[in-house]
Short mmCIF file of C-alpha atoms and ligand atoms in Angstrom, two decimals:
data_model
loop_
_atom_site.label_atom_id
_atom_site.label_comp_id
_atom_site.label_asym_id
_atom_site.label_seq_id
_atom_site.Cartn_x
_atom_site.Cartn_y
_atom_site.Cartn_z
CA UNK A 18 49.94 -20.82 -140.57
CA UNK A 19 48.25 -23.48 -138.29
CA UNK A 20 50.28 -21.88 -135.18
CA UNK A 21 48.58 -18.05 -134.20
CA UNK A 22 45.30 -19.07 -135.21
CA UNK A 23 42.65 -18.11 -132.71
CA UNK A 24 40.69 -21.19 -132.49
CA UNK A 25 37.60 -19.92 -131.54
CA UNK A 26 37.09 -17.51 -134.34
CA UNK A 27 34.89 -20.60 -136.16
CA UNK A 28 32.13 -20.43 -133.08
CA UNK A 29 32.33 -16.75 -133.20
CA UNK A 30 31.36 -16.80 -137.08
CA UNK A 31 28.61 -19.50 -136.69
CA UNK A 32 26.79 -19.01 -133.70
CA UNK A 33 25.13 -15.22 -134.82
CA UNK A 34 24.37 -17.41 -137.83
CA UNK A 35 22.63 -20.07 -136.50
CA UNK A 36 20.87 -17.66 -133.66
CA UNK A 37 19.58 -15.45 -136.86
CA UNK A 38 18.43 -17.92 -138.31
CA UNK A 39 16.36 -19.51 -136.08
CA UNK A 40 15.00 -16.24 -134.63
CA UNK A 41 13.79 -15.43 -138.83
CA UNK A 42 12.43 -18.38 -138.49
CA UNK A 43 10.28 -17.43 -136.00
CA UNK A 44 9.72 -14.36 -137.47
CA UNK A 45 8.35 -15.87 -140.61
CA UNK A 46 5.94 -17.98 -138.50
CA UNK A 47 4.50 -14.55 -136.78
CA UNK A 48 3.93 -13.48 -139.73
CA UNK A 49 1.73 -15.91 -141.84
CA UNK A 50 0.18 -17.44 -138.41
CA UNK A 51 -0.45 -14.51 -135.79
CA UNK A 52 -0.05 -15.35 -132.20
CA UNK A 53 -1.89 -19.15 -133.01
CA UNK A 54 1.63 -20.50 -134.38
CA UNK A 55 -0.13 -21.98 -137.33
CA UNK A 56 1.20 -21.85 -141.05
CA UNK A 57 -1.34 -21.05 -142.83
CA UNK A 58 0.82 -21.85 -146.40
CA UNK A 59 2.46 -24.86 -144.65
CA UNK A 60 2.36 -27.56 -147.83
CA UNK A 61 3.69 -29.92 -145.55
CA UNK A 62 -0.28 -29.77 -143.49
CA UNK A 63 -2.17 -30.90 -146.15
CA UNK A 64 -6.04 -30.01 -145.57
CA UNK A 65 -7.57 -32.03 -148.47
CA UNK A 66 -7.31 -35.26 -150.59
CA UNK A 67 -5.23 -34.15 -153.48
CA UNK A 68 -2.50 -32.60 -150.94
CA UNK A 69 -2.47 -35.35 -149.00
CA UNK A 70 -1.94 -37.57 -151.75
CA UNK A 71 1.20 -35.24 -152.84
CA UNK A 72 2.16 -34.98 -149.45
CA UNK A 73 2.03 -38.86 -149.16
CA UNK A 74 4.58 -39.15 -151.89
CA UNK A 75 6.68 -36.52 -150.05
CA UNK A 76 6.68 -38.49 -146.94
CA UNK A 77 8.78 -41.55 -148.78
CA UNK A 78 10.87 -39.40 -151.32
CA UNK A 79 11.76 -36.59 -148.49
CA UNK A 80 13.69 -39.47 -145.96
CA UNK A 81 15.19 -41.45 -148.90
CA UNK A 82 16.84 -38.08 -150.19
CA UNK A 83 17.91 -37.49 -146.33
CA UNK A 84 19.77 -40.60 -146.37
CA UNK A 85 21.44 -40.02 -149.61
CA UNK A 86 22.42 -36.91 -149.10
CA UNK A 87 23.79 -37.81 -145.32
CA UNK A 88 25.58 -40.37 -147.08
CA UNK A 89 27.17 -38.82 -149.33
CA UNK A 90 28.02 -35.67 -147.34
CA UNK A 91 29.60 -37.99 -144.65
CA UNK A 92 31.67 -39.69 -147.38
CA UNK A 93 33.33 -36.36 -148.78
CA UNK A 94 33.72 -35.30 -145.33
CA UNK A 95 35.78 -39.09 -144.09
CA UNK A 96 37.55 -38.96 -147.28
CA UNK A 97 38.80 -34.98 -146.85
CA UNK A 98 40.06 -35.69 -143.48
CA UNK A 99 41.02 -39.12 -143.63
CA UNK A 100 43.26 -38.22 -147.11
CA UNK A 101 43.74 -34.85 -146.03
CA UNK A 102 47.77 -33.49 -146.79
CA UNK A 103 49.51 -34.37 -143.21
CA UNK A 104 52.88 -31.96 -144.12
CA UNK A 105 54.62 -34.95 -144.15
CA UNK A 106 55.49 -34.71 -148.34
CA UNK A 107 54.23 -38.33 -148.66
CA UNK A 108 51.92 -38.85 -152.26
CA UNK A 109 48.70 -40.62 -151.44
CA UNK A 110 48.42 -44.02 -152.24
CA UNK A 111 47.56 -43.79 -156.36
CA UNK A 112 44.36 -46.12 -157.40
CA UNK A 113 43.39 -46.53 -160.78
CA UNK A 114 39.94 -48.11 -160.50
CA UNK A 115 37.82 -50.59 -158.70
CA UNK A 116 35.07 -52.96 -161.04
CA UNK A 117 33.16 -53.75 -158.36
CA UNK A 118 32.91 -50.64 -156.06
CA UNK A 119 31.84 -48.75 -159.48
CA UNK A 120 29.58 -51.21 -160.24
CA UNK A 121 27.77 -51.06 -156.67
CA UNK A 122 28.02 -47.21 -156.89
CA UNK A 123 25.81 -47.74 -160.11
CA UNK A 124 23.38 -50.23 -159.20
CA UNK A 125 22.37 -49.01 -155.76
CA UNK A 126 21.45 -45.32 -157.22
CA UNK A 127 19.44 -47.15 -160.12
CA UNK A 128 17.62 -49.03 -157.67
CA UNK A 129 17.04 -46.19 -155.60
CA UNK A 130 15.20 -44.46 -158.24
CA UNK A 131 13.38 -47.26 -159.97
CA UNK A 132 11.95 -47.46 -156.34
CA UNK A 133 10.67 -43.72 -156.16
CA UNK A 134 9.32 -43.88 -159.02
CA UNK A 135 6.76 -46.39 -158.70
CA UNK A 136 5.08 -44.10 -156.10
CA UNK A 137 5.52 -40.97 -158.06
CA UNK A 138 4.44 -42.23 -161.38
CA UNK A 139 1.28 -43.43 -159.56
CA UNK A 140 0.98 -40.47 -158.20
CA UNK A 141 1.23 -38.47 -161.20
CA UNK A 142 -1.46 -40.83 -163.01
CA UNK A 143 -4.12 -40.31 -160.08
CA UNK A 144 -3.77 -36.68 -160.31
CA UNK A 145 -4.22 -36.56 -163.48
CA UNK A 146 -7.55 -38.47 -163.35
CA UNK A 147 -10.82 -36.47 -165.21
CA UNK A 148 -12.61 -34.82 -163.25
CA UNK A 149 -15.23 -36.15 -160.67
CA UNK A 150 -18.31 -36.88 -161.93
CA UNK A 151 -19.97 -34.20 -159.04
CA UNK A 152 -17.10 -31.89 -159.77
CA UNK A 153 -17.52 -28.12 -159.43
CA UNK A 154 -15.43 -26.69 -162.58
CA UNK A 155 -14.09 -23.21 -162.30
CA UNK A 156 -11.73 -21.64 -165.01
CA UNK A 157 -8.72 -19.57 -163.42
CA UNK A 158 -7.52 -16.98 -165.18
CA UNK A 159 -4.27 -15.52 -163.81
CA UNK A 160 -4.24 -11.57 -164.77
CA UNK A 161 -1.84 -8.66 -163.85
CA UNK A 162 -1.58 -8.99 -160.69
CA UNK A 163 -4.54 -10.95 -159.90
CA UNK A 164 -7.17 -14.15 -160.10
CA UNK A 165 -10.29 -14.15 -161.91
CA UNK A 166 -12.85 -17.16 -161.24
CA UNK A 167 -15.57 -17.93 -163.34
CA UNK A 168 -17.60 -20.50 -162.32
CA UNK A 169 -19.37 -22.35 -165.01
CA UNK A 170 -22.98 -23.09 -165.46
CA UNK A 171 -24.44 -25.54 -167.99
CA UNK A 172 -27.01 -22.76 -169.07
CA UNK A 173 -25.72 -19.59 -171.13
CA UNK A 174 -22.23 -17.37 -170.50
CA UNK A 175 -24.02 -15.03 -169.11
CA UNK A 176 -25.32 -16.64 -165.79
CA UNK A 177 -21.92 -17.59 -164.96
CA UNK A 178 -20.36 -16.52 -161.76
CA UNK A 179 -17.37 -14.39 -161.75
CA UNK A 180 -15.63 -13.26 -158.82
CA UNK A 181 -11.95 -12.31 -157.90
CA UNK A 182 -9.22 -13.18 -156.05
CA UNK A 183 -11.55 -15.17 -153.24
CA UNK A 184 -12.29 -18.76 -154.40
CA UNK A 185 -15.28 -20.43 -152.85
CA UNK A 186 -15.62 -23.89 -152.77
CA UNK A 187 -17.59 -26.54 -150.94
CA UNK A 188 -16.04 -29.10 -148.72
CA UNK A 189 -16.29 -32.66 -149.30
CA UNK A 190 -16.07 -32.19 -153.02
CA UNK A 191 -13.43 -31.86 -155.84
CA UNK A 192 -12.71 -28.72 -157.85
CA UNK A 193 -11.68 -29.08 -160.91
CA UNK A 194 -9.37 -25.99 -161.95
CA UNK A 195 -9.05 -25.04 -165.51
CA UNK A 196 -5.84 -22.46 -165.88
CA UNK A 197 -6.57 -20.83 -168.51
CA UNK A 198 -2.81 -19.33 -169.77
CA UNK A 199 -4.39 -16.32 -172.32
CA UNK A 200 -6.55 -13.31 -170.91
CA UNK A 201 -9.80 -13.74 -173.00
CA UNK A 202 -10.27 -10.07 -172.82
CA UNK A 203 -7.08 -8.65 -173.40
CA UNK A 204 -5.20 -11.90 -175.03
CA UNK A 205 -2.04 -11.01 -173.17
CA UNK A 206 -0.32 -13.89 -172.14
CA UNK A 207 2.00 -13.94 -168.85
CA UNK A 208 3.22 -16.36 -167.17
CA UNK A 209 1.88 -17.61 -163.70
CA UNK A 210 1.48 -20.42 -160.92
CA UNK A 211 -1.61 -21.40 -158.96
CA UNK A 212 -0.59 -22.16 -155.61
CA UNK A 213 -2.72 -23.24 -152.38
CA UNK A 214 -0.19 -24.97 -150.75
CA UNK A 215 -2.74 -26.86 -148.16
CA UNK A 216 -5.14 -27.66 -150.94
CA UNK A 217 -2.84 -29.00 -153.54
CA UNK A 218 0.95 -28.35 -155.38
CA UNK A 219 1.55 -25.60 -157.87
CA UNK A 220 0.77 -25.41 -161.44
CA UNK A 221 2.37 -23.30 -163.69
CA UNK A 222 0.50 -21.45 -166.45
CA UNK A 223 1.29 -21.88 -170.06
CA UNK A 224 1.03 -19.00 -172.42
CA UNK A 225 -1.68 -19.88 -175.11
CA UNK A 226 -2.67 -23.51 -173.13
CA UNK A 227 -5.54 -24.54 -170.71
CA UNK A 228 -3.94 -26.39 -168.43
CA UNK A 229 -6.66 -28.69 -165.42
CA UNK A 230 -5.77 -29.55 -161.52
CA UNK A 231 -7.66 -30.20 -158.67
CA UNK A 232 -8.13 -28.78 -155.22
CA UNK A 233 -10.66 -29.94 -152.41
CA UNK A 234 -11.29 -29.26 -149.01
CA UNK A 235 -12.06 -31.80 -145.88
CA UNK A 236 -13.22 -28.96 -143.90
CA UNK A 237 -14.55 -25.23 -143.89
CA UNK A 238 -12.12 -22.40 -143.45
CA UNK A 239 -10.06 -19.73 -145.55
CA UNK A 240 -6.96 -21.21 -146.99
CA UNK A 241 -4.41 -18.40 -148.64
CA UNK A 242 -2.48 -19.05 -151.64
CA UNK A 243 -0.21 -17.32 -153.61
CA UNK A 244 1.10 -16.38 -157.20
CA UNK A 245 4.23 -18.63 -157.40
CA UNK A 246 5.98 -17.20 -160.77
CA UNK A 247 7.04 -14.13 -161.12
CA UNK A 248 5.19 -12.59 -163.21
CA UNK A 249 5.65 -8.74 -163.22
CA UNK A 250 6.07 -5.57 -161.06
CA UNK A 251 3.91 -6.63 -158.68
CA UNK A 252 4.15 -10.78 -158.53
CA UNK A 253 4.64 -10.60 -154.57
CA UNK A 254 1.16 -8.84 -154.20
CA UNK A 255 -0.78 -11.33 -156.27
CA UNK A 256 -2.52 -13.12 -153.32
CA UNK A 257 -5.64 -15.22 -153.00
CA UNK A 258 -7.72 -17.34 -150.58
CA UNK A 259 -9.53 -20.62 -150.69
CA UNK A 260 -12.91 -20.32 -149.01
CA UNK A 261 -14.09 -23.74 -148.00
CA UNK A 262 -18.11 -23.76 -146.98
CA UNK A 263 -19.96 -27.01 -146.13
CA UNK A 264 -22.28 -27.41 -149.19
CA UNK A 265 -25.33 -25.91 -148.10
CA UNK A 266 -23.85 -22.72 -147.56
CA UNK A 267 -22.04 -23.17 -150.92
CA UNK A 268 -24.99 -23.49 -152.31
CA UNK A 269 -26.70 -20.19 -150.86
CA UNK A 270 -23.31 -18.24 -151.49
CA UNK A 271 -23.17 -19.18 -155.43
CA UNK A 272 -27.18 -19.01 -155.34
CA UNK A 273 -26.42 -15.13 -154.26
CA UNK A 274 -23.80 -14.47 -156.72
CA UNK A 275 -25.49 -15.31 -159.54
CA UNK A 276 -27.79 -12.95 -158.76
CA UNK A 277 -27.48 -9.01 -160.24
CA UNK A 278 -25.64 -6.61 -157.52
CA UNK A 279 -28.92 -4.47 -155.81
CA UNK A 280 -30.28 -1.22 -157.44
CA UNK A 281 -31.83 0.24 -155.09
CA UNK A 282 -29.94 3.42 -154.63
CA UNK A 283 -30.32 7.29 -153.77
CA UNK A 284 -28.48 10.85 -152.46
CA UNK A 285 -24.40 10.14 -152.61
CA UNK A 286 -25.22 6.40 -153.47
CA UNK A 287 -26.67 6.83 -156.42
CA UNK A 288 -23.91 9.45 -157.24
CA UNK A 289 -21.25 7.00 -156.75
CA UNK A 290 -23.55 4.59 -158.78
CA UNK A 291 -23.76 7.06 -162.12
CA UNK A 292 -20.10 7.83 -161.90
CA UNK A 293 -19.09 3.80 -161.72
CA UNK A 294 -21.59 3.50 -165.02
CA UNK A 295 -19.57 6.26 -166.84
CA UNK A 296 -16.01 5.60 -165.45
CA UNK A 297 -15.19 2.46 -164.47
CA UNK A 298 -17.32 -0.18 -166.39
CA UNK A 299 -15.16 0.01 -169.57
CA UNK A 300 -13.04 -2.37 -167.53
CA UNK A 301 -15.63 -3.60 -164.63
CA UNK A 302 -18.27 -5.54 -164.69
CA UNK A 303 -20.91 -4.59 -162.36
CA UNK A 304 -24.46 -6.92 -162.84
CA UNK A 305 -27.44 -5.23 -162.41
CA UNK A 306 -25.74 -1.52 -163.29
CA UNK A 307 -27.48 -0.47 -166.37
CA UNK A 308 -24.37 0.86 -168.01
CA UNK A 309 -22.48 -2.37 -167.66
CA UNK A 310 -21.38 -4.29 -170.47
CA UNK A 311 -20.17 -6.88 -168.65
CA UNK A 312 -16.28 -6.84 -169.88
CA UNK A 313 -13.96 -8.67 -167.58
CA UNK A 314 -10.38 -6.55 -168.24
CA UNK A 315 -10.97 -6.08 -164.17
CA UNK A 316 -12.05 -7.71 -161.83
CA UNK A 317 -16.01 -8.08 -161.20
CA UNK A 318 -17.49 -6.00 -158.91
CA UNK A 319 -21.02 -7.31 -158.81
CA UNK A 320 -20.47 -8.50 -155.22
CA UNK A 321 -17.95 -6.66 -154.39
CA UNK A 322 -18.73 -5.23 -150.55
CA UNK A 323 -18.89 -9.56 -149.55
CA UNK A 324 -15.03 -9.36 -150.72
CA UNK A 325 -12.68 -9.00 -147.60
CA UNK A 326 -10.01 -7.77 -149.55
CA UNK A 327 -9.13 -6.66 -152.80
CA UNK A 328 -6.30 -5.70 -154.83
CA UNK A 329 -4.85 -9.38 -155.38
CA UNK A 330 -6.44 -10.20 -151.53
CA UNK A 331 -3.72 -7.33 -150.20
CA UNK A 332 -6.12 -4.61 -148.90
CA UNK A 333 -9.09 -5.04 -146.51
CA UNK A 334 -11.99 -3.76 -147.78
CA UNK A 335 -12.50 -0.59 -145.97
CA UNK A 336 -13.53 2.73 -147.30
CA UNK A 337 -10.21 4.31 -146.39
CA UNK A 338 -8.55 1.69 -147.95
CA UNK A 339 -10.74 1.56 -151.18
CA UNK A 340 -10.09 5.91 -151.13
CA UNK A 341 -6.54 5.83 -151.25
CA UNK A 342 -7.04 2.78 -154.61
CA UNK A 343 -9.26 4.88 -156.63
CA UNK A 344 -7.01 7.89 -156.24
CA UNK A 345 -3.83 5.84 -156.71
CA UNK A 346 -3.67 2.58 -157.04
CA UNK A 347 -0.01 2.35 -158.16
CA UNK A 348 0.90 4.04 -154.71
CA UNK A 349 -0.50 1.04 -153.19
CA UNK A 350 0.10 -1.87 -155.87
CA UNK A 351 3.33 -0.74 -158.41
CA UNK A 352 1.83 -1.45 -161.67
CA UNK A 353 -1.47 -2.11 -161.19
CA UNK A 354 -3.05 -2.17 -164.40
CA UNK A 355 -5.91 0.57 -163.51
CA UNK A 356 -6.10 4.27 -164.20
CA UNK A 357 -5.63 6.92 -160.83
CA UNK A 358 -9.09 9.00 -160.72
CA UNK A 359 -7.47 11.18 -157.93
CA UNK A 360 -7.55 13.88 -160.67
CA UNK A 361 -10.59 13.45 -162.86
CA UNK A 362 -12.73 12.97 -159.66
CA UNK A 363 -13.03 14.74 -156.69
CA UNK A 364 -12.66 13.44 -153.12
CA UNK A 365 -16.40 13.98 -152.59
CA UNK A 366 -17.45 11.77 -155.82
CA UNK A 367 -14.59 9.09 -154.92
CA UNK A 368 -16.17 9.08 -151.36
CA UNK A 369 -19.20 8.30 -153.28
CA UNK A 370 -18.18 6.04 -155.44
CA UNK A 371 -16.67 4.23 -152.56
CA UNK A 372 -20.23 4.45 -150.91
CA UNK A 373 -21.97 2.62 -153.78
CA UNK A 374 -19.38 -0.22 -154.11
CA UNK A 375 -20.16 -0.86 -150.13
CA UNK A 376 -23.65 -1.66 -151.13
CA UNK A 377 -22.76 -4.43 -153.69
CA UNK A 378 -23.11 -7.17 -151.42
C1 HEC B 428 -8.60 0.76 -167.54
C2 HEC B 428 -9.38 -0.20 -166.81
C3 HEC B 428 -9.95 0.19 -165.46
C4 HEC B 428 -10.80 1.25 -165.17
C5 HEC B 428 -11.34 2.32 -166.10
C6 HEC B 428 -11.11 1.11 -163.77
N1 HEC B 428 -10.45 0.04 -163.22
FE1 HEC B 428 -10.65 -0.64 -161.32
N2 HEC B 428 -9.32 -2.13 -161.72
C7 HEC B 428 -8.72 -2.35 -162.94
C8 HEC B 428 -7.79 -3.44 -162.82
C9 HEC B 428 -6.93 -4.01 -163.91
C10 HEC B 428 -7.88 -3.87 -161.49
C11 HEC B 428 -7.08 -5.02 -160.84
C12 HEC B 428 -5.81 -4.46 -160.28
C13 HEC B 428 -5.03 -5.44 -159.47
O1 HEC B 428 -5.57 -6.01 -158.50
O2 HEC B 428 -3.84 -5.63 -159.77
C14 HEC B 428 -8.86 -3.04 -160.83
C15 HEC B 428 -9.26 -3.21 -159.51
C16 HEC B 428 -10.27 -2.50 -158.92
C17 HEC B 428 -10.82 -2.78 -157.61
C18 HEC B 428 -10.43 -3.95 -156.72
C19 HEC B 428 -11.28 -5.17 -157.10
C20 HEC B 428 -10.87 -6.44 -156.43
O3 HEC B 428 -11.75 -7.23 -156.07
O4 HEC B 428 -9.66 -6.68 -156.26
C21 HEC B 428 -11.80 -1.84 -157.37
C22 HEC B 428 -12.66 -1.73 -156.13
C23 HEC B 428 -11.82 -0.97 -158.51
N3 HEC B 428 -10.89 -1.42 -159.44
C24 HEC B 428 -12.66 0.11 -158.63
C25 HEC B 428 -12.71 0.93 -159.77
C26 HEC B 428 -13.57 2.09 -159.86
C27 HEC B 428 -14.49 2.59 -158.77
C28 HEC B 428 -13.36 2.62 -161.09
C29 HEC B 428 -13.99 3.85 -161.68
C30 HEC B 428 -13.86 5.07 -160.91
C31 HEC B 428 -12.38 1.78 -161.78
N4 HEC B 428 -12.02 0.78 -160.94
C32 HEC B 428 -11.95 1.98 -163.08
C33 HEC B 428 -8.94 -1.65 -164.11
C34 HEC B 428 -9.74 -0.54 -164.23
CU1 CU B 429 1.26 -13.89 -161.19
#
C-alpha cells in the first residue's frame, strides 16, 4: 500500500497538534500569571531554601533522565529502521546473545543510579532535619475542601491562632508544618496534599498520622498553593496562599490575630452579629462573640474581613460574593460542607450578617 499514499497527510496531522499545543500553553500561563508572564505555581522558581534545595536535586536528576531517555528512544528508533522488513523475504540475521553487551547494559544503569542517589538520599536526610531551633510551628489540617492553620503558642490552647486558607509566615525563617491527617473536630479522615510549589514539594496526608515539612520564604509576597490529591467533590477548589511578611510585620499581624474580633457593634451590625451567635457558631468560631464556643468544624472567622478570599481562597471577599455563599454555597463550591440559609434567613438579615463579618478585621 506504500504506492497512493498522500505523503503529506503526516504534516497535516501534526502541525494543528503542535500549534494547539503551544498556544494552551500559553493559555495556561495567562491564566496563573496575568499579563506579567510569571508562574506563580512554577516549582521549577524556587523562592525559598527548602525548594531550592529540591530544586537543586532536580537540576542533576532532570538532564541525566534526558540523556537516558534520548538514548534509548534513539536506539529503538535506529534499530526499527535499520532492521525494518525491506519486502525483500530475507530473515534477519538470528543472534542468540552477547556476554558482554548485556553485561555493559547492566553495569552502566547501576552506576547511573548509585550516582543519583547519593544526591537524593542527602537530600532526603536534610529535609528531614528537626525543626529550627527559631522555627515558627503551625499544624495544617486539610478539611473538606479547605486549610485550617493553627498556629501554636507555648501558653494555653486557647490563645492559639487559627486562621484559614491564608498562611502567614515571616521571611527569613523556617516553618515547620505539622499535617495533621484526622479532623480533630469531626475525626473524618480524607486524604490530601500540601502543595506550595515555590516554597517547597508536596506532602501527602495520611489518614490517622501527623506527618512534619518545612516551607520558608527569602522574600515577602503571596505565594498560591494548591490541594494536590483528590480528595472529594470539590478537590480543584481547595486553594491556598503563602503570605510571606518581613518579621516585624509578622509580628504585628499574629500580635492582631491573637487578639478577640471587635464588639463594638449597632443598627444592622449588630443584627448580623446576634444572628451569627445563633446560626452559625455551632460550626464557626468567632473570638470575642459571646455566643461562641470556639468549635473549629469551619473555618474561623475571628478575622475574617483581613481574608482576601474565602471558600478554599476561590472567592474575593466582597459582600456580593459572601451573599450569594450564605444563600448557597453549593451553587458556588459543589459540596461544600455548610448549610444554605437562603431559606431560614431573609435577604435583609443575610445582608446583615454579611455586614457584621466585614467588621471582623
Ligand atoms: C454546619 C456547619 C456550618 C454552619 C452552621 C455554618 N457554616 Fe459557614 N462554613 C462551614 C464550612 C464547613 C465552611 C468551609 C466550606 C469550604 O470552604 O469548603 C464554611 C465557610 C464559611 C465562610 C468562608 C470562610 C473562609 O474563610 O473560607 C463564611 C464566611 C461562612 N462559612 C459564614 C457562615 C455564616 C454567616 C453562617 C451562619 C449564617 C455559617 N457560615 C454557618 C460550615 C458551617
Ligand atoms: Cu484536598
Amino acid at each position: 500500500m506504500r504506492a497512493g499514499r498522500p505523503r503529506r497527510s503526516g504534516m497535516r496531522t501534526w502541525v494543528p497538534v503542535v500549534l494547539g499545543g503551544l498556544l494552551l500553553g500559553a493559555c495556561e500561563t495567562a491564566a496563573l500569571g496575568g499579563d506579567t508572564g510569571e508562574l506563580p505555581m512554577n516549582a521549577l522558581d524556587p523562592a525559598g531554601p527548602i525548594a531550592r534545595l529540591q530544586d537543586n536535586l532536580w537540576n542533576v536528576v532532570f538532564p541525566i533522565a534526558v540523556f537516558v531517555f534520548v538514548l534509548v528512544q534513539g536506539l529503538i528508533l535506529f534499530a526499527v529502521f535499520r532492521f525494518r522488513d525491506r519486502g525483500d523475504g530475507t530473515p534477519p540475521r538470528q543472534v542468540a546473545g552477547n556476554t558482554r553487551l548485556e553485561v555493559l547494559w547492566t553495569i552502566i544503569p547501576a552506576l547511573i543510579l548509585a550516582g543519583i542517589a547519593v544526591p537524593t538520599v542527602r537530600t532526603i536526610f536534610e529535609l528531614a532535619d528537626p525543626p529550627a531551633e527559631d522555627a515558627l510551628i503551625v499544624e495544617v489540617v486539610g478539611k473538606q475542601y479547605w486549610w485550617e492553620f493553627t498556629y501554636r503558642t507555648e501558653q494555653d490552647p486557647a490563645d492559639d491562632v487559627v486562621t484559614a486558607n491564608e498562611l502567614h509566615i515571616p521571611t527569613g525563617r523556617e516553618v515547620y508544618i505539622e499535617l495533621n491527617g484526622r479532623d480533630p473536630e469531626s475525626g473524618v479522615d480524607v486524604i490530601h496534599s500540601f502543595w506550595i510549589p515555590r516554597l517547597a514539594g508536596k506532602a501527602d496526608y495520611v489518614p490517622g498520622h501527623t506527618r512534619t515539612m518545612r516551607i520558608a520564604a527569602d522574600e515577602p509576597g503571596t505565594y498560591p498553593g494548591q490541594c494536590a490529591e483528590f480528595c472529594g467533590l470539590s478537590h480543584a477548589n481547595m486553594k491556598m496562599v503563602v503570605v510571606a511578611h518581613d518579621p516585624a510585620e509578622f509580628d504585628e499581624w499574629f500580635a492582631h490575630q491573637a487578639e478577640p474580633a471587635d464588639a463594638e457593634v449597632d443598627g444592622q451590625i449588630a443584627e448580623g452579629a446576634e444572628i451569627v451567635g445563633q446560626q452559625c457558631v455551632g460550626c464557626h468560631a468567632v473570638d470575642g462573640l459571646e455566643t461562641s464556643a470556639g468549635v473549629q468544624i469551619a473555618p474561623n472567622l475571628t478575622h475574617f474581613a483581613l481574608r482576601e478570599r474565602f471558600a478554599g481562597y476561590i472567592l474575593d471577599t466582597t459582600a456580593d460574593n459572601l451573599h450569594a455563599w450564605i444563600t448557597d454555597p453549593q451553587d458556588l463550591k459543589p459540596g461544600a460542607q455548610m448549610p444554605a440559609f437562603g431559606e431560614s434567613l431573609t435577604s435583609e438579615q443575610i445582608d446583615a450578617v454579611v455586614a457584621y463579618l466585614q467588621t471582623l478585621e
